[in-house]
Coordinates of C-alpha atoms in Angstrom, one line a residue:
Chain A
X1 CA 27.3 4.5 199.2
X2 CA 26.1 7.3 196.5
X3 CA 24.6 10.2 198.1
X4 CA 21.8 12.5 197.5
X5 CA 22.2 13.6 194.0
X6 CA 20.7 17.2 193.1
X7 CA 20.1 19.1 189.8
X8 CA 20.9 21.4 188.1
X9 CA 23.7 23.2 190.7
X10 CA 23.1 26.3 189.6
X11 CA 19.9 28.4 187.4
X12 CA 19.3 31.9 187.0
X13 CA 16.2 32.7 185.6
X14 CA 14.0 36.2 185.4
X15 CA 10.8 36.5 188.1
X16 CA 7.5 35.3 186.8
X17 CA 9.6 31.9 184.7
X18 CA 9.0 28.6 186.8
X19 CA 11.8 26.6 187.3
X20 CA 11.7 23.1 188.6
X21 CA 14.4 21.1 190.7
X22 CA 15.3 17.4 191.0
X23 CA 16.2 15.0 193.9
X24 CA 17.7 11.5 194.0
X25 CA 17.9 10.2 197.4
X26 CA 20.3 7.7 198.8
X27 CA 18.9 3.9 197.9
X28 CA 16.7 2.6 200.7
X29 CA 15.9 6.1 202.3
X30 CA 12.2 6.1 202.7
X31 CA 12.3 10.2 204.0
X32 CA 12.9 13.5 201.8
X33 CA 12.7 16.8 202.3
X34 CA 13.1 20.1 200.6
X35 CA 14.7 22.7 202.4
X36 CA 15.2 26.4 201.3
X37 CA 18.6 28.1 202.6
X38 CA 18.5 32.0 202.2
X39 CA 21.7 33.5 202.2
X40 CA 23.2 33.6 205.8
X41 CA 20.0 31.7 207.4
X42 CA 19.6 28.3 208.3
X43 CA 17.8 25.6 206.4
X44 CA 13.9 26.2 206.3
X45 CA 12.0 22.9 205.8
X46 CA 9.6 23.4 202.7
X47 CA 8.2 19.9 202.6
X48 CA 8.7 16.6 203.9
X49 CA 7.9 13.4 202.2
X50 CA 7.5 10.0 203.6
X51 CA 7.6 7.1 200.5
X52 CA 5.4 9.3 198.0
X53 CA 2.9 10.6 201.1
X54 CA 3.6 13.9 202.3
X55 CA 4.4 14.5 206.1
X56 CA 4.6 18.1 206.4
X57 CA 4.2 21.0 204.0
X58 CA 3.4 23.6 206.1
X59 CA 5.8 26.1 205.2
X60 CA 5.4 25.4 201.3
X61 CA 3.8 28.5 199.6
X62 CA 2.2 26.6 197.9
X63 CA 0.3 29.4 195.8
X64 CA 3.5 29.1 193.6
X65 CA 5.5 26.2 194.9
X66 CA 4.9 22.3 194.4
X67 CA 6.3 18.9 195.1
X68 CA 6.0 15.6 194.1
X69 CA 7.7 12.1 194.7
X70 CA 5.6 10.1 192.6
X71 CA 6.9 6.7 193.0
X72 CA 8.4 7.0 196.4
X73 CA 12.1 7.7 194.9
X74 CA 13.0 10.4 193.3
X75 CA 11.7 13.7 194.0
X76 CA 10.9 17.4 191.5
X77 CA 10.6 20.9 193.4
X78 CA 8.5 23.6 191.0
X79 CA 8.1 27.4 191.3
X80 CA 6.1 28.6 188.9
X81 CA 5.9 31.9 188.8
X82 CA 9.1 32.4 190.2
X83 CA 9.5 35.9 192.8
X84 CA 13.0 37.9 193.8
X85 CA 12.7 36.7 197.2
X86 CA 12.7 33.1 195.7
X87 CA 16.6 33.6 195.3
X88 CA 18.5 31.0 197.3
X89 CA 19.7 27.8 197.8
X90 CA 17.3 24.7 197.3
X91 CA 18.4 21.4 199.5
X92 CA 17.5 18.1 199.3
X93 CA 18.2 15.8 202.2
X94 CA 16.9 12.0 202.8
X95 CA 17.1 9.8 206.0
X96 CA 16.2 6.3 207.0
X97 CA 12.6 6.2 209.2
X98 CA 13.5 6.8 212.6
X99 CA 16.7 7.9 211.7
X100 CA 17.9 11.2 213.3
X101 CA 21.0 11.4 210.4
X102 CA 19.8 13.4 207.4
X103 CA 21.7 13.3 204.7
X104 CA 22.4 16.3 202.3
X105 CA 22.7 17.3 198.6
X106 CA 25.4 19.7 197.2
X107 CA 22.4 22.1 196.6
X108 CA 21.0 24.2 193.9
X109 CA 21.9 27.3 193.8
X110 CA 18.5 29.6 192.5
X111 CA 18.9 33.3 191.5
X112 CA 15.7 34.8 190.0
X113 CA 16.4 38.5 188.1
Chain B
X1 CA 10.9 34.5 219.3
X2 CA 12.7 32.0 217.2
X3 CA 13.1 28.5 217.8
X4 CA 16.7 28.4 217.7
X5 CA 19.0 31.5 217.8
X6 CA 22.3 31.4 216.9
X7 CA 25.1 34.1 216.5
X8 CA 25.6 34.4 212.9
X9 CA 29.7 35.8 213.5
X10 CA 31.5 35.9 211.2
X11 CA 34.4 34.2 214.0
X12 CA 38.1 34.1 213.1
X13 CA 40.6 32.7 215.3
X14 CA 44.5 31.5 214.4
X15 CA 45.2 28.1 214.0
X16 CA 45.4 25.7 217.0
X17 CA 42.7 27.8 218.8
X18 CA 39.8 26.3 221.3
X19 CA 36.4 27.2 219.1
X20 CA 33.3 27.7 221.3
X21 CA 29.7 27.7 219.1
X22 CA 26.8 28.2 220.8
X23 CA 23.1 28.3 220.1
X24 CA 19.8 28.4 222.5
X25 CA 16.3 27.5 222.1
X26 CA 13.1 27.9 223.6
X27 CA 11.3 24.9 223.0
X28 CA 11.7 22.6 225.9
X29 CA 10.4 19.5 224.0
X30 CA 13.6 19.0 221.7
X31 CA 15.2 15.6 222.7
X32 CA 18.2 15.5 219.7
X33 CA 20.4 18.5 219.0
X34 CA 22.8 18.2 215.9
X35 CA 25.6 19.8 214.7
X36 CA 26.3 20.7 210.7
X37 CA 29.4 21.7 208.9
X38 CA 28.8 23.2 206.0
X39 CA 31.6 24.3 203.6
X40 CA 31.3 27.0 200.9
X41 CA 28.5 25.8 198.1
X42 CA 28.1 22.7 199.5
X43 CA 25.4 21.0 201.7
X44 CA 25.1 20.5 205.0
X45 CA 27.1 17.3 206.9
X46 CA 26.1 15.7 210.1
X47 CA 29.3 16.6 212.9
X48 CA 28.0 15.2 215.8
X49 CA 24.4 14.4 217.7
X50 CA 24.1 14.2 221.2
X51 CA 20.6 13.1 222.9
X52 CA 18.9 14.7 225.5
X53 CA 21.3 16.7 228.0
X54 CA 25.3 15.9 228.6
X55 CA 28.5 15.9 227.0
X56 CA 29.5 13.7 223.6
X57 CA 33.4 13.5 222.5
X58 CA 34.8 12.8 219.4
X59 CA 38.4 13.7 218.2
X60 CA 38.8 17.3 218.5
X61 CA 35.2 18.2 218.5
X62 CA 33.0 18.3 221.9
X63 CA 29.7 18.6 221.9
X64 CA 27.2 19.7 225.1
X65 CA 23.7 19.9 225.9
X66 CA 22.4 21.7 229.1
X67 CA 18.7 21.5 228.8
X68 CA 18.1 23.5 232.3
X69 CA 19.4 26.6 230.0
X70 CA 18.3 25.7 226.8
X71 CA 21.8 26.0 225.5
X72 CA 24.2 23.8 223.7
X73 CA 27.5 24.3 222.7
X74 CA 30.3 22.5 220.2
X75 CA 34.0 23.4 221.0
X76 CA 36.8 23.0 218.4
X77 CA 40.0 22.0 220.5
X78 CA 43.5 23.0 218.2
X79 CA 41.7 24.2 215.0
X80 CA 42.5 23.6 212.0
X81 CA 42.4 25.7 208.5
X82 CA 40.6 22.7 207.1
X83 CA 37.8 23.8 210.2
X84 CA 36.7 26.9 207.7
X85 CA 33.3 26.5 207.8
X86 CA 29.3 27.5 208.7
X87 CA 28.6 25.4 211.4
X88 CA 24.8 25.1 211.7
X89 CA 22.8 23.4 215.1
X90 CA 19.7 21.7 214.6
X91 CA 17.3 20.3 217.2
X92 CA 14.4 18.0 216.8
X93 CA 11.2 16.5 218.6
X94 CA 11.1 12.7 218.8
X95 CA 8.3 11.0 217.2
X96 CA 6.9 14.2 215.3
X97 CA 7.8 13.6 211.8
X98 CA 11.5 14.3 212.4
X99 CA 11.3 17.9 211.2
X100 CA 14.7 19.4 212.0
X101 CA 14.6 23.6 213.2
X102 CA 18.2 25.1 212.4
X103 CA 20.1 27.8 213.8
X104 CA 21.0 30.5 211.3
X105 CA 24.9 29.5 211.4
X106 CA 28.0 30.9 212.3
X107 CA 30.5 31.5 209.6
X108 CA 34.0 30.3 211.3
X109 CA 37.3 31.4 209.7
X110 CA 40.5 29.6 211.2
X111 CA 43.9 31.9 210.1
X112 CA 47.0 29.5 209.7

């Protein structure tokens, strides 16, 4: 079974550029979500979809951050403008309904100069 | 007050050590508490879940839930280098969405 693919792994890019991120879940997995990971803090949910509805995007800022999953697979991540503090790691995870297993990208890795 | 506090370490202990990672909460309502491994640049993998309170076995790796104290635990029996890892607890409501709330980590070193 492929996993969650993610990319790029890694981008560096200077505050006030927009970047964006891609997702490929695992085949089947109606759930994604975007976590952020700051360096030496757990993952923070950012947005959770559901097919292409969205369950939960509380904690998106979204004056600068957006999401889509358009046709209910794959999934883009976009900060535009892009802030220091936006420096971290960007996670992708995907689960089955119901399931209480989610499963994980390698990451991608964000610095912003 | 967080959700889930968890002592960041870092921990290093030799090899063939017993590992104890803990992490407490304050929400009374998570039902499922998770544990992640996470190696270095990589993402997070599912360890072990247990469900509700009690103890849940597997191989070297022990993982407990005492809900009365809002504290769960994983212990690491005869660690291994290959152990070197964050290891990350996550809890979740059942029927909300299945939003996950993480601990912050603890970075675990194991010496040969």
């Amino acid at each position: 079974e492929a996993g969650v693919a993610q990319s790029p792994r890694y981008k560096i890019i200077e505050k006030r550029q927009s970047v964006a991120f891609w997702c490929n879940p695992i085949s089947g997995h109606a759930t994604l979500y975007w976590y952020q990971q700051i360096l030496g803090q757990g993952p923070k949910l950012l947005i959770q979809f559901q097919n292409n509805g969205v369950v939960d995007d509380s904690q998106l800022p979204k004056d600068r951050f957006s999401a889509e999953r358009l046709k209910g697979v794959d999934s883009t991540l976009k900060i535009q403008p892009a802030k220091l503090e936006d420096s971290a790691v960007y996670l992708c995870a995907s689960s089955s309904v119901g399931d209480n297993e989610q499963f994980f990208g390698p990451g991608t890795r964000l610095t912003v100069l | 007050q967080k959700e889930v506090e968890q002592d960041p370490g870092p921990l290093s202990v030799p090899e063939g050590a017993i590992v104890s990672l803990n992490c407490t909460y304050s929400n009374s309502a998570f039902q499922y508490f998770m544990w992640y491994r996470q190696y270095s640049r990589k993402g997070p993998e599912l360890l072990m879940y247990t469900y509700s309170s009690g103890n849940k076995e597997d191989g070297r790796f022990t993982a407990q839930v005492d809900k009365s104290s809002k504290y769960i635990s994983l212990f690491i029996r005869d660690s291994q280098p290959s152990d070197s890892a964050t290891y990350l607890c996550a809890m979740n409501i059942p029927n909300t969405g299945n939003q996950f709330y993480f601990g912050t980590g603890t970075s675990l070193t194991v010496i040969p």
